[in-house]
């Protein structure tokens, strides 16, 4: 109720009292009233009424104070800022699931003789859950053994035939080698004759050449060497400067037209390069013609009797070619001794034998596995059975699955708004990271656990609201654990020791941040605060207050900065909120529930 409403109520009550006093003839003394005298009430009635009126007036005045006086002091409930330890607890609920659910696949294709697995059944490691009818597998194993013996016989016949082909190929290779050796002897004989003819030819050339001829020959050889050098230089110059020449038509003409004393260095270099290029192009044909004439003269001077050297050289080249062909043929034949069967075909024989062995071994192993049946290899509960309708198993097909009851966890969905509490580096929290202890409650049973994983992607739940999955490992599961049941989870998000705290209802929020009202020297002041860890009833104040400050927690008065107030110590720091606040909070909770369907941390 505001002060204005209280003042109005006080005025109305005063009017009622005055009317009552007038009715009792107490409003004015005798002789001063123009109204006719009224019937007076007995004294035993008047005295209690007057006392009641006086008490009511005093109560109303005390209740409203000096409502019309802005400087009047208002009694406000306050709490003192104090130091204590505080922790924020994250409460949620989730579904129990196994961390190790294993699907068992049939090792064979066979009818099922006995199926001892039922959904929800508790099993122990080593329990025999499926037995097979092995009739067909025994027949298949016998057939595989016969196929293996047949494969062995076929491979051996092929190997014997191949050995005969190899012997024939070796004989042919020997003949080719003999032919190559005979041709080698012929080539060697021709080489000796050719060397003798060459010696005679050289002697004739020396004898037939006079000193003058030899001098001329030497001169011609020197000229030929010089001409080759000139030709090479011309060709190099043309090749080097061709790029300059091809793109310099206009630039060259402009450079030539420029007076010599005004030419730039680039123009001078261009003219020099083009002149050099043109000179090389002009001189190259002359040098080539001189070289041809000189070589012709040298050839004429060197023409002497070759003693049959040229003919012998031609015979030698022909015989050498024949020997080389025979030699290569002999080597090619020698490199493939298994002419009757290629190496790939030989490998295929080995592969066929191996496949037959594997097939026979596989059938034997399948038969053995079928005789063993299917057993559980861990303690747990049967989660599913896949062969109830057919009563037959196919190799590689799922038969049943077991969910371990020794390695279990609780899967919870976290609101994206609470994700920061589980993220490293959050300023407002000490962080809830992987390994954070948790308490799990399932019915009347409590268990210990740790946060083992928080997903890094949000997905939509059944209601279309984004949630982030997390898993809490249960450290001490027992026989009361039920896969798929609902469990409650409690984890400490943050904890601060020996810090300044105030009741959480003292905190106000505006667009500029969080603040509280304090009473200093009888006046209400607004102080911004920086908040930290929060529990369900109190919250840490990191800055803005000091120990002993008197913080207003009166929820029944419209508090404003600057008003005069008297601090009244609160006897209950958990003062209930007024109806309007509760209604507003209920509306907010309903809105939040519509926005998302995920648990959040208690604050």
Coordinates of C-alpha atoms in Angstrom, one line a residue:
X1 CA 0.0 0.0 0.0
X2 CA 1.5 3.4 -1.0
X3 CA 1.6 6.4 1.3
X4 CA -1.0 8.2 -0.8
X5 CA -3.4 5.3 -0.3
X6 CA -2.7 5.2 3.4
X7 CA -3.4 9.0 3.8
X8 CA -6.7 8.7 2.0
X9 CA -7.8 5.8 4.2
X10 CA -6.8 7.9 7.3
X11 CA -8.9 10.8 6.1
X12 CA -11.9 8.6 5.6
X13 CA -11.5 7.0 9.0
X14 CA -11.3 10.5 10.7
X15 CA -14.5 11.5 9.0
X16 CA -16.2 8.4 10.3
X17 CA -14.9 9.2 13.8
X18 CA -16.2 12.8 13.6
X19 CA -19.6 11.6 12.5
X20 CA -19.7 9.2 15.4
X21 CA -18.7 11.9 17.8
X22 CA -21.3 14.2 16.4
X23 CA -23.9 11.5 16.9
X24 CA -22.8 11.2 20.5
X25 CA -23.0 15.0 20.9
X26 CA -19.2 15.1 21.6
X27 CA -18.2 17.3 18.6
X28 CA -19.2 20.7 20.1
X29 CA -20.0 22.0 23.7
X30 CA -23.5 22.8 24.8
X31 CA -24.8 26.2 23.6
X32 CA -22.5 26.5 20.7
X33 CA -24.3 24.3 18.3
X34 CA -27.2 25.5 16.3
X35 CA -28.5 22.0 15.9
X36 CA -31.2 20.7 18.2
X37 CA -29.9 18.6 21.1
X38 CA -29.8 14.9 20.5
X39 CA -30.4 12.1 22.7
X40 CA -27.3 11.3 24.8
X41 CA -26.0 7.8 25.2
X42 CA -25.4 6.3 28.6
X43 CA -22.0 6.8 30.1
X44 CA -21.2 3.1 30.2
X45 CA -21.5 3.2 26.4
X46 CA -19.8 6.5 25.7
X47 CA -16.6 5.9 27.6
X48 CA -15.5 2.7 25.8
X49 CA -16.3 4.2 22.4
X50 CA -14.2 7.3 23.1
X51 CA -11.3 5.0 24.3
X52 CA -11.6 3.0 21.1
X53 CA -11.7 6.0 18.9
X54 CA -8.5 7.4 20.6
X55 CA -6.7 4.1 20.2
X56 CA -7.7 3.8 16.5
X57 CA -6.5 7.4 15.8
X58 CA -3.2 6.7 17.5
X59 CA -2.8 3.5 15.5
X60 CA -3.6 5.1 12.2
X61 CA -1.2 8.0 12.9
X62 CA 1.5 5.5 13.7
X63 CA 0.8 3.5 10.6
X64 CA 0.9 6.3 8.1
X65 CA 3.2 8.7 9.8
X66 CA 3.3 12.2 8.5
X67 CA 2.1 11.2 5.0
X68 CA 1.9 14.7 3.8
X69 CA 5.4 15.6 5.1
X70 CA 8.1 14.7 2.5
X71 CA 10.8 14.8 5.1
X72 CA 9.1 12.2 7.3
X73 CA 11.2 9.1 8.0
X74 CA 10.0 5.7 6.8
X75 CA 10.7 2.5 8.7
X76 CA 12.4 0.0 6.3
X77 CA 13.5 -3.5 6.9
X78 CA 17.3 -4.0 6.3
X79 CA 19.9 -6.7 6.4
X80 CA 23.6 -6.2 7.1
X81 CA 26.2 -7.2 4.5
X82 CA 28.2 -10.1 6.0
X83 CA 30.9 -12.5 5.0
X84 CA 30.2 -16.2 4.6
X85 CA 30.7 -19.1 2.2
X86 CA 28.3 -19.5 -0.7
X87 CA 27.9 -22.0 -3.4
X88 CA 25.7 -22.3 -6.5
X89 CA 24.2 -25.7 -7.2
X90 CA 23.0 -26.9 -10.6
X91 CA 20.1 -29.2 -10.4
X92 CA 18.8 -31.2 -13.3
X93 CA 17.3 -34.6 -14.2
X94 CA 18.1 -37.0 -16.9
X95 CA 17.9 -40.6 -18.1
X96 CA 20.1 -43.4 -17.0
X97 CA 21.9 -45.0 -19.9
X98 CA 24.7 -47.5 -20.3
X99 CA 28.1 -46.3 -21.3
X100 CA 28.8 -49.7 -23.0
X101 CA 25.9 -51.1 -25.0
X102 CA 27.2 -54.0 -27.1
X103 CA 25.3 -55.6 -30.0
X104 CA 26.1 -59.3 -30.5
X105 CA 26.1 -60.5 -34.1
X106 CA 25.6 -64.1 -35.2
X107 CA 28.9 -65.8 -36.2
X108 CA 27.0 -68.2 -38.5
X109 CA 23.9 -68.6 -40.6
X110 CA 21.9 -71.3 -38.9
X111 CA 18.6 -72.0 -37.2
X112 CA 18.4 -71.1 -33.5
X113 CA 17.9 -74.1 -31.3
X114 CA 17.5 -72.2 -28.0
X115 CA 17.2 -68.5 -27.3
X116 CA 17.7 -67.7 -23.6
X117 CA 17.7 -63.9 -24.0
X118 CA 14.7 -61.7 -23.1
X119 CA 14.6 -57.9 -23.0
X120 CA 15.2 -56.6 -19.5
X121 CA 16.8 -59.9 -18.3
X122 CA 19.9 -59.5 -16.1
X123 CA 22.9 -61.6 -17.4
X124 CA 26.4 -62.3 -16.2
X125 CA 29.5 -62.7 -18.3
X126 CA 29.7 -66.3 -19.6
X127 CA 25.9 -66.9 -19.7
X128 CA 25.0 -69.0 -22.7
X129 CA 22.2 -67.1 -24.4
X130 CA 21.9 -68.7 -27.9
X131 CA 22.5 -72.3 -29.2
X132 CA 22.4 -73.2 -32.9
X133 CA 21.2 -76.2 -34.9
X134 CA 24.4 -77.4 -36.6
X135 CA 23.0 -79.9 -39.1
X136 CA 23.5 -77.7 -42.2
X137 CA 26.9 -76.5 -41.0
X138 CA 28.2 -80.1 -40.6
X139 CA 27.2 -80.9 -44.1
X140 CA 28.8 -77.7 -45.5
X141 CA 32.0 -78.5 -43.6
X142 CA 32.2 -82.0 -45.2
X143 CA 31.6 -80.5 -48.7
X144 CA 34.4 -78.0 -48.1
X145 CA 36.9 -80.7 -47.2
X146 CA 36.1 -82.5 -50.4
X147 CA 36.5 -79.3 -52.4
X148 CA 39.9 -78.7 -50.8
X149 CA 41.1 -82.2 -51.9
X150 CA 39.8 -81.6 -55.5
X151 CA 41.6 -78.2 -55.6
X152 CA 44.9 -79.8 -54.5
X153 CA 44.6 -82.5 -57.3
X154 CA 43.9 -79.8 -60.0
X155 CA 46.8 -77.6 -58.9
X156 CA 49.2 -80.5 -58.9
X157 CA 48.2 -81.6 -62.5
X158 CA 48.8 -78.0 -63.7
X159 CA 52.2 -77.9 -62.1
X160 CA 53.3 -81.1 -63.7
X161 CA 52.3 -79.9 -67.1
X162 CA 54.1 -76.6 -66.6
X163 CA 57.3 -78.5 -65.6
X164 CA 57.3 -80.2 -69.0
X165 CA 56.8 -76.9 -70.8
X166 CA 59.8 -75.5 -68.9
X167 CA 62.1 -78.3 -70.0
X168 CA 61.1 -77.8 -73.6
X169 CA 61.7 -74.0 -73.3
X170 CA 65.1 -74.6 -71.7
X171 CA 66.2 -76.7 -74.7
X172 CA 65.1 -74.0 -77.1
X173 CA 67.0 -71.4 -75.0
X174 CA 70.2 -73.4 -75.3
X175 CA 69.9 -73.5 -79.1
X176 CA 69.4 -69.7 -79.2
X177 CA 72.5 -69.3 -77.0
X178 CA 74.6 -71.4 -79.4
X179 CA 73.5 -69.3 -82.4
X180 CA 74.4 -66.1 -80.6
X181 CA 77.8 -67.5 -79.7
X182 CA 78.6 -68.5 -83.3
X183 CA 77.6 -65.0 -84.5
X184 CA 79.9 -63.5 -81.8
X185 CA 82.9 -65.4 -83.3
X186 CA 82.1 -64.0 -86.7
X187 CA 81.8 -60.5 -85.4
X188 CA 85.2 -60.8 -83.7
X189 CA 86.9 -62.1 -86.9
X190 CA 85.5 -59.2 -88.9
X191 CA 86.6 -56.7 -86.2
X192 CA 90.2 -58.0 -86.6
X193 CA 90.2 -57.6 -90.4
X194 CA 88.7 -54.1 -90.1
X195 CA 91.4 -53.0 -87.7
X196 CA 94.1 -54.3 -90.1
X197 CA 92.6 -52.5 -93.0
X198 CA 92.4 -49.3 -91.0
X199 CA 96.1 -49.5 -90.2
X200 CA 97.0 -49.9 -93.9
X201 CA 94.7 -47.1 -94.7
X202 CA 96.4 -44.8 -92.2
X203 CA 99.8 -45.8 -93.5
X204 CA 98.8 -45.0 -97.1
X205 CA 97.5 -41.6 -96.0
X206 CA 100.8 -40.8 -94.3
X207 CA 102.9 -42.0 -97.2
X208 CA 100.9 -40.3 -100.0
X209 CA 100.8 -36.9 -98.2
X210 CA 103.8 -34.7 -99.0
X211 CA 105.2 -32.2 -96.5
X212 CA 103.5 -29.4 -98.4
X213 CA 100.2 -31.2 -98.4
X214 CA 100.4 -31.8 -94.7
X215 CA 101.1 -28.2 -94.1
X216 CA 98.1 -27.3 -96.2
X217 CA 96.0 -29.8 -94.4
X218 CA 97.0 -28.3 -91.1
X219 CA 96.2 -24.8 -92.4
X220 CA 92.8 -26.0 -93.6
X221 CA 92.0 -27.7 -90.2
X222 CA 92.9 -24.4 -88.4
X223 CA 90.7 -22.5 -90.8
X224 CA 87.8 -24.9 -90.2
X225 CA 88.2 -24.5 -86.4
X226 CA 88.2 -20.7 -86.8
X227 CA 85.2 -20.7 -89.1
X228 CA 83.2 -23.0 -86.7
X229 CA 84.0 -20.5 -83.9
X230 CA 82.9 -17.6 -86.0
X231 CA 79.7 -19.3 -87.1
X232 CA 78.9 -20.2 -83.4
X233 CA 79.5 -16.6 -82.3
X234 CA 77.2 -15.3 -85.1
X235 CA 74.5 -17.8 -84.2
X236 CA 74.8 -16.9 -80.5
X237 CA 74.6 -13.1 -81.3
X238 CA 71.5 -13.6 -83.5
X239 CA 69.8 -15.8 -80.9
X240 CA 70.5 -13.3 -78.1
X241 CA 69.5 -10.2 -79.9
X242 CA 66.5 -11.6 -81.8
X243 CA 64.1 -10.5 -79.1
X244 CA 65.4 -7.0 -79.2
X245 CA 65.3 -6.9 -83.0
X246 CA 61.8 -8.3 -83.4
X247 CA 60.1 -5.6 -81.2
X248 CA 62.3 -2.6 -82.0
X249 CA 61.1 -1.4 -85.4
X250 CA 59.6 1.9 -84.4
X251 CA 61.9 2.5 -81.4
X252 CA 65.0 1.8 -83.5
X253 CA 63.9 4.2 -86.2
X254 CA 63.2 6.9 -83.6
X255 CA 66.6 6.3 -82.1
X256 CA 68.4 6.6 -85.5
X257 CA 66.5 9.8 -86.3
X258 CA 67.6 11.3 -83.0
X259 CA 70.8 13.4 -83.3
X260 CA 73.7 11.5 -81.9
X261 CA 74.5 14.1 -79.2
X262 CA 70.8 13.9 -77.9
X263 CA 70.5 10.1 -77.8
X264 CA 69.8 8.5 -74.5
X265 CA 71.8 5.6 -73.2
X266 CA 69.0 3.2 -74.0
X267 CA 68.8 4.5 -77.6
X268 CA 72.5 4.2 -78.0
X269 CA 72.4 0.6 -76.7
X270 CA 69.5 -0.2 -78.9
X271 CA 71.3 1.1 -82.1
X272 CA 74.4 -0.8 -81.1
X273 CA 72.4 -4.1 -80.5
X274 CA 70.5 -3.8 -83.8
X275 CA 73.7 -3.0 -85.8
X276 CA 75.4 -6.0 -84.2
X277 CA 72.4 -8.2 -85.0
X278 CA 72.4 -7.1 -88.6
X279 CA 76.1 -7.6 -89.0
X280 CA 75.8 -11.2 -87.6
X281 CA 72.9 -12.0 -90.0
X282 CA 74.9 -10.7 -93.0
X283 CA 78.2 -12.5 -92.1
X284 CA 76.8 -15.9 -91.1
X285 CA 76.1 -17.1 -94.7
X286 CA 79.6 -16.0 -95.8
X287 CA 81.2 -17.9 -92.9
X288 CA 79.1 -21.0 -93.6
X289 CA 80.1 -20.9 -97.4
X290 CA 83.8 -20.5 -96.5
X291 CA 83.5 -23.5 -94.1
X292 CA 82.0 -25.7 -96.8
X293 CA 84.7 -24.8 -99.3
X294 CA 87.5 -25.4 -96.8
X295 CA 86.1 -28.8 -95.7
X296 CA 85.7 -29.8 -99.4
X297 CA 89.4 -28.9 -100.1
X298 CA 90.5 -30.8 -97.0
X299 CA 88.5 -33.9 -98.0
X300 CA 90.2 -33.9 -101.5
X301 CA 93.7 -33.7 -99.9
X302 CA 92.8 -36.6 -97.5
X303 CA 91.5 -39.0 -100.1
X304 CA 93.8 -42.0 -100.1
X305 CA 93.5 -45.9 -100.7
X306 CA 91.6 -47.3 -97.7
X307 CA 92.7 -50.9 -98.3
X308 CA 89.1 -52.2 -98.2
X309 CA 88.5 -50.6 -94.8
X310 CA 85.0 -49.2 -95.8
X311 CA 83.7 -52.5 -97.1
X312 CA 84.9 -54.4 -94.0
X313 CA 83.3 -51.8 -91.7
X314 CA 79.9 -52.4 -93.5
X315 CA 80.2 -56.2 -93.1
X316 CA 81.1 -55.7 -89.4
X317 CA 78.1 -53.5 -88.7
X318 CA 75.7 -56.1 -90.4
X319 CA 77.2 -59.1 -88.5
X320 CA 77.1 -57.2 -85.2
X321 CA 73.4 -56.4 -85.7
X322 CA 72.7 -60.1 -86.3
X323 CA 74.6 -61.1 -83.2
X324 CA 72.8 -58.5 -81.1
X325 CA 69.4 -59.8 -82.2
X326 CA 70.4 -63.4 -81.4
X327 CA 71.8 -62.4 -78.0
X328 CA 68.7 -60.5 -77.0
X329 CA 66.4 -63.4 -78.1
X330 CA 68.5 -65.9 -76.1
X331 CA 68.3 -63.7 -73.0
X332 CA 64.5 -63.1 -73.4
X333 CA 63.9 -66.8 -73.6
X334 CA 66.2 -67.5 -70.6
X335 CA 64.3 -64.9 -68.5
X336 CA 61.0 -66.8 -68.9
X337 CA 61.8 -70.4 -68.1
X338 CA 58.1 -71.2 -67.3
X339 CA 57.1 -70.9 -71.0
X340 CA 54.2 -73.3 -70.4
X341 CA 52.6 -71.1 -67.6
X342 CA 53.1 -67.4 -66.6
X343 CA 54.1 -66.4 -63.1
X344 CA 50.6 -64.9 -62.7
X345 CA 49.1 -68.3 -63.6
X346 CA 51.4 -70.0 -61.1
X347 CA 50.3 -67.5 -58.4
X348 CA 46.7 -68.2 -59.3
X349 CA 47.3 -71.9 -58.5
X350 CA 48.7 -71.0 -55.1
X351 CA 45.8 -68.6 -54.5
X352 CA 43.3 -71.3 -55.5
X353 CA 44.9 -73.7 -53.0
X354 CA 44.8 -71.1 -50.3
X355 CA 41.2 -70.2 -51.0
X356 CA 40.2 -73.9 -50.8
X357 CA 42.1 -74.2 -47.5
X358 CA 40.4 -71.0 -46.2
X359 CA 37.0 -72.2 -47.3
X360 CA 37.5 -75.6 -45.5
X361 CA 39.0 -73.8 -42.5
X362 CA 36.1 -71.3 -42.5
X363 CA 33.6 -74.1 -42.5
X364 CA 35.4 -75.8 -39.7
X365 CA 35.6 -72.7 -37.7
X366 CA 31.9 -71.8 -38.4
X367 CA 30.9 -75.3 -37.2
X368 CA 33.0 -74.8 -34.1
X369 CA 31.5 -71.4 -33.4
X370 CA 28.0 -72.8 -33.9
X371 CA 28.7 -75.6 -31.4
X372 CA 29.9 -73.0 -28.9
X373 CA 26.8 -70.8 -29.3
X374 CA 26.6 -67.1 -28.2
X375 CA 27.6 -66.1 -24.7
X376 CA 27.5 -62.8 -22.8
X377 CA 31.0 -61.4 -22.2
X378 CA 30.0 -58.7 -19.7
X379 CA 27.5 -58.2 -16.8
X380 CA 24.4 -56.2 -17.8
X381 CA 20.8 -56.4 -19.0
X382 CA 19.4 -57.5 -22.3
X383 CA 18.5 -54.3 -24.2
X384 CA 17.1 -55.9 -27.3
X385 CA 16.4 -59.2 -29.1
X386 CA 16.3 -59.1 -32.9
X387 CA 15.4 -62.7 -33.9
X388 CA 12.1 -63.3 -32.1
X389 CA 10.1 -63.6 -35.3
X390 CA 12.3 -65.7 -37.6
X391 CA 13.9 -68.0 -35.0
X392 CA 16.9 -68.1 -37.4
X393 CA 20.2 -66.2 -37.5
X394 CA 22.1 -64.9 -40.5
X395 CA 25.9 -64.5 -40.3
X396 CA 26.7 -60.9 -39.4
X397 CA 23.1 -60.0 -38.4
X398 CA 22.3 -58.6 -34.9
X399 CA 20.8 -61.2 -32.5
X400 CA 20.7 -59.4 -29.2
X401 CA 22.3 -56.5 -27.4
X402 CA 23.5 -56.1 -23.8
X403 CA 23.7 -52.8 -21.9
X404 CA 26.3 -52.9 -19.2
X405 CA 25.1 -52.1 -15.7
X406 CA 28.7 -51.7 -14.4
X407 CA 29.5 -48.7 -16.6
X408 CA 26.5 -46.3 -16.6
X409 CA 25.9 -42.6 -16.8
X410 CA 23.1 -40.1 -16.7
X411 CA 22.3 -38.2 -19.8
X412 CA 21.0 -34.7 -19.2
X413 CA 20.0 -31.8 -21.4
X414 CA 21.4 -28.4 -20.6
X415 CA 19.8 -25.1 -21.5
X416 CA 22.0 -23.0 -23.7
X417 CA 21.5 -20.3 -21.1
X418 CA 23.3 -22.5 -18.6
X419 CA 26.1 -23.6 -21.0
X420 CA 28.4 -20.8 -19.7
X421 CA 28.5 -22.5 -16.3
X422 CA 30.2 -25.5 -17.9
X423 CA 32.6 -23.5 -20.1
X424 CA 36.2 -22.8 -19.2
X425 CA 36.9 -19.1 -18.8
X426 CA 33.4 -17.9 -17.7
X427 CA 34.1 -14.8 -15.6
X428 CA 31.1 -15.2 -13.2
X429 CA 31.8 -18.7 -12.2
X430 CA 34.6 -20.9 -11.0
X431 CA 33.7 -23.2 -13.9
X432 CA 32.0 -26.6 -14.0
X433 CA 34.3 -28.7 -16.1
X434 CA 34.8 -32.4 -17.0
X435 CA 35.5 -34.2 -13.7
X436 CA 33.2 -32.0 -11.6
X437 CA 31.7 -34.2 -8.8
X438 CA 27.9 -34.8 -8.9
X439 CA 25.3 -36.4 -6.7
X440 CA 22.8 -38.7 -8.5
X441 CA 19.5 -39.6 -6.8
X442 CA 17.4 -42.5 -8.1
X443 CA 14.3 -42.9 -6.0
X444 CA 15.6 -43.5 -2.5
X445 CA 19.1 -44.3 -3.6
X446 CA 22.0 -41.9 -3.9
X447 CA 25.2 -42.3 -6.0
X448 CA 28.4 -40.5 -6.6
X449 CA 29.4 -39.4 -10.1
X450 CA 31.4 -37.0 -12.2
X451 CA 30.7 -34.9 -15.2
X452 CA 32.5 -36.7 -18.1
X453 CA 31.4 -34.9 -21.2
X454 CA 29.5 -31.8 -22.5
X455 CA 28.6 -31.7 -26.1
X456 CA 29.8 -28.9 -28.3
X457 CA 26.6 -28.6 -30.4
X458 CA 23.0 -27.9 -29.5
X459 CA 20.2 -30.0 -30.9
X460 CA 16.4 -29.6 -30.7
X461 CA 14.6 -31.8 -28.2
X462 CA 11.1 -33.4 -28.7
X463 CA 9.5 -30.0 -28.2
X464 CA 11.8 -28.2 -30.7
X465 CA 13.8 -26.4 -28.0
X466 CA 17.6 -26.2 -28.3
X467 CA 19.4 -28.2 -25.7
X468 CA 23.0 -29.3 -25.1
X469 CA 23.7 -32.9 -24.1
X470 CA 25.9 -33.8 -21.2
X471 CA 26.8 -37.1 -19.5
X472 CA 27.5 -37.7 -15.8
X473 CA 29.3 -41.0 -15.1
X474 CA 28.0 -42.9 -12.1
X475 CA 31.0 -44.1 -10.0
X476 CA 29.3 -46.6 -7.7
X477 CA 26.4 -48.3 -9.5
X478 CA 24.7 -51.2 -7.8
X479 CA 21.8 -53.7 -8.4
X480 CA 19.2 -50.9 -8.1
X481 CA 20.4 -49.2 -11.2
X482 CA 17.7 -49.3 -13.9
X483 CA 18.6 -48.4 -17.5
X484 CA 16.2 -45.9 -18.9
X485 CA 14.9 -44.7 -15.5
X486 CA 14.9 -41.0 -14.5
X487 CA 17.6 -39.7 -12.2
X488 CA 18.1 -36.4 -10.4
X489 CA 21.5 -34.8 -10.7
X490 CA 23.1 -32.1 -8.4
X491 CA 26.4 -30.4 -9.1
X492 CA 28.2 -27.5 -7.5
X493 CA 28.6 -24.9 -10.3
X494 CA 30.7 -22.5 -8.2
X495 CA 31.8 -21.9 -4.6
X496 CA 33.2 -18.8 -3.0
X497 CA 34.5 -18.8 0.6
X498 CA 34.6 -15.8 3.1
X499 CA 33.0 -13.4 0.7
X500 CA 30.5 -10.5 1.1
X501 CA 26.9 -11.7 0.7
X502 CA 23.3 -10.3 0.7
X503 CA 19.9 -12.0 0.4
X504 CA 19.1 -12.5 -3.3
X505 CA 15.9 -10.5 -3.0
X506 CA 17.8 -7.4 -2.2
X507 CA 19.2 -7.2 -5.8
X508 CA 17.5 -4.9 -8.3
X509 CA 18.3 -4.7 -12.0
X510 CA 18.1 -1.9 -14.5
X511 CA 19.4 -1.2 -18.0
X512 CA 22.6 0.1 -16.4
X513 CA 23.2 -3.0 -14.3
X514 CA 22.6 -4.5 -10.9
X515 CA 22.1 -2.3 -7.8
X516 CA 20.9 -2.3 -4.2
X517 CA 19.4 0.3 -1.8
X518 CA 21.3 1.1 1.4
X519 CA 20.4 3.4 4.3
X520 CA 23.2 5.8 5.2
X521 CA 22.7 8.6 7.8
X522 CA 18.9 8.1 7.6
X523 CA 18.8 8.4 3.7
X524 CA 18.2 5.8 1.1
X525 CA 21.1 5.5 -1.5
X526 CA 21.3 3.5 -4.6
X527 CA 24.6 1.6 -5.1
X528 CA 25.7 -0.4 -8.2
X529 CA 27.1 -3.8 -7.4
X530 CA 29.1 -6.5 -9.1
X531 CA 27.7 -9.9 -8.4
X532 CA 29.3 -13.3 -8.2
X533 CA 28.3 -16.8 -7.0
X534 CA 24.7 -17.2 -6.2
X535 CA 22.8 -19.8 -4.1
X536 CA 19.0 -20.1 -3.9
X537 CA 18.8 -17.5 -1.1
X538 CA 22.0 -15.4 -1.2
X539 CA 24.4 -13.9 -3.7
X540 CA 28.1 -12.8 -3.6
X541 CA 28.8 -9.1 -3.9
X542 CA 32.2 -8.6 -5.5
X543 CA 32.2 -4.9 -5.4
X544 CA 30.0 -1.9 -4.4
X545 CA 29.4 -2.8 -0.7
X546 CA 31.4 -3.4 2.4
X547 CA 30.8 -5.5 5.4
X548 CA 28.2 -4.1 7.8
X549 CA 26.4 -2.0 5.2
X550 CA 22.6 -1.9 5.8
X551 CA 20.9 -3.1 2.6
X552 CA 17.1 -2.6 2.2
X553 CA 15.2 -5.8 1.8
X554 CA 11.7 -4.5 2.5
X555 CA 9.5 -5.7 -0.3
X556 CA 6.3 -4.1 1.0
X557 CA 7.4 -0.5 0.4
X558 CA 8.0 1.5 -2.8
X559 CA 11.7 2.4 -2.1
X560 CA 13.2 5.4 -4.0
X561 CA 16.7 6.9 -3.8
X562 CA 16.8 10.0 -1.5
X563 CA 13.9 9.1 0.7
X564 CA 14.2 9.4 4.5
X565 CA 14.3 6.1 6.2
X566 CA 14.9 4.4 9.5
X567 CA 16.7 1.0 9.3
X568 CA 14.8 -1.8 11.0
X569 CA 16.8 -5.0 11.3
X570 CA 15.1 -7.8 9.5
X571 CA 14.2 -10.9 11.5
X572 CA 13.8 -13.0 8.4
X573 CA 16.2 -12.6 5.5
X574 CA 14.0 -14.7 3.3
X575 CA 11.1 -12.3 3.4
X576 CA 8.3 -13.6 1.0
X577 CA 7.7 -11.5 -2.0
X578 CA 4.6 -9.5 -2.4
X579 CA 1.7 -10.8 -4.6
X580 CA 2.7 -8.6 -7.5
X581 CA 6.3 -9.9 -7.5
X582 CA 5.2 -13.5 -7.2
X583 CA 2.8 -13.1 -10.0
X584 CA 5.5 -11.5 -12.2
X585 CA 7.9 -14.3 -11.3
X586 CA 5.3 -16.9 -12.1
X587 CA 4.7 -15.2 -15.5
X588 CA 8.4 -15.2 -16.2
X589 CA 8.7 -18.9 -15.2
X590 CA 5.8 -19.7 -17.5
X591 CA 7.5 -17.8 -20.4
X592 CA 10.8 -19.5 -19.8
X593 CA 9.1 -22.8 -19.8
X594 CA 7.5 -22.0 -23.2
X595 CA 10.8 -20.9 -24.6
X596 CA 12.8 -24.0 -23.6
X597 CA 12.4 -27.4 -22.0
X598 CA 15.7 -27.8 -20.3
X599 CA 16.9 -27.5 -16.6
X600 CA 18.7 -24.5 -15.3
X601 CA 20.9 -23.7 -12.3
X602 CA 19.4 -22.7 -9.0
X603 CA 20.0 -19.1 -8.1

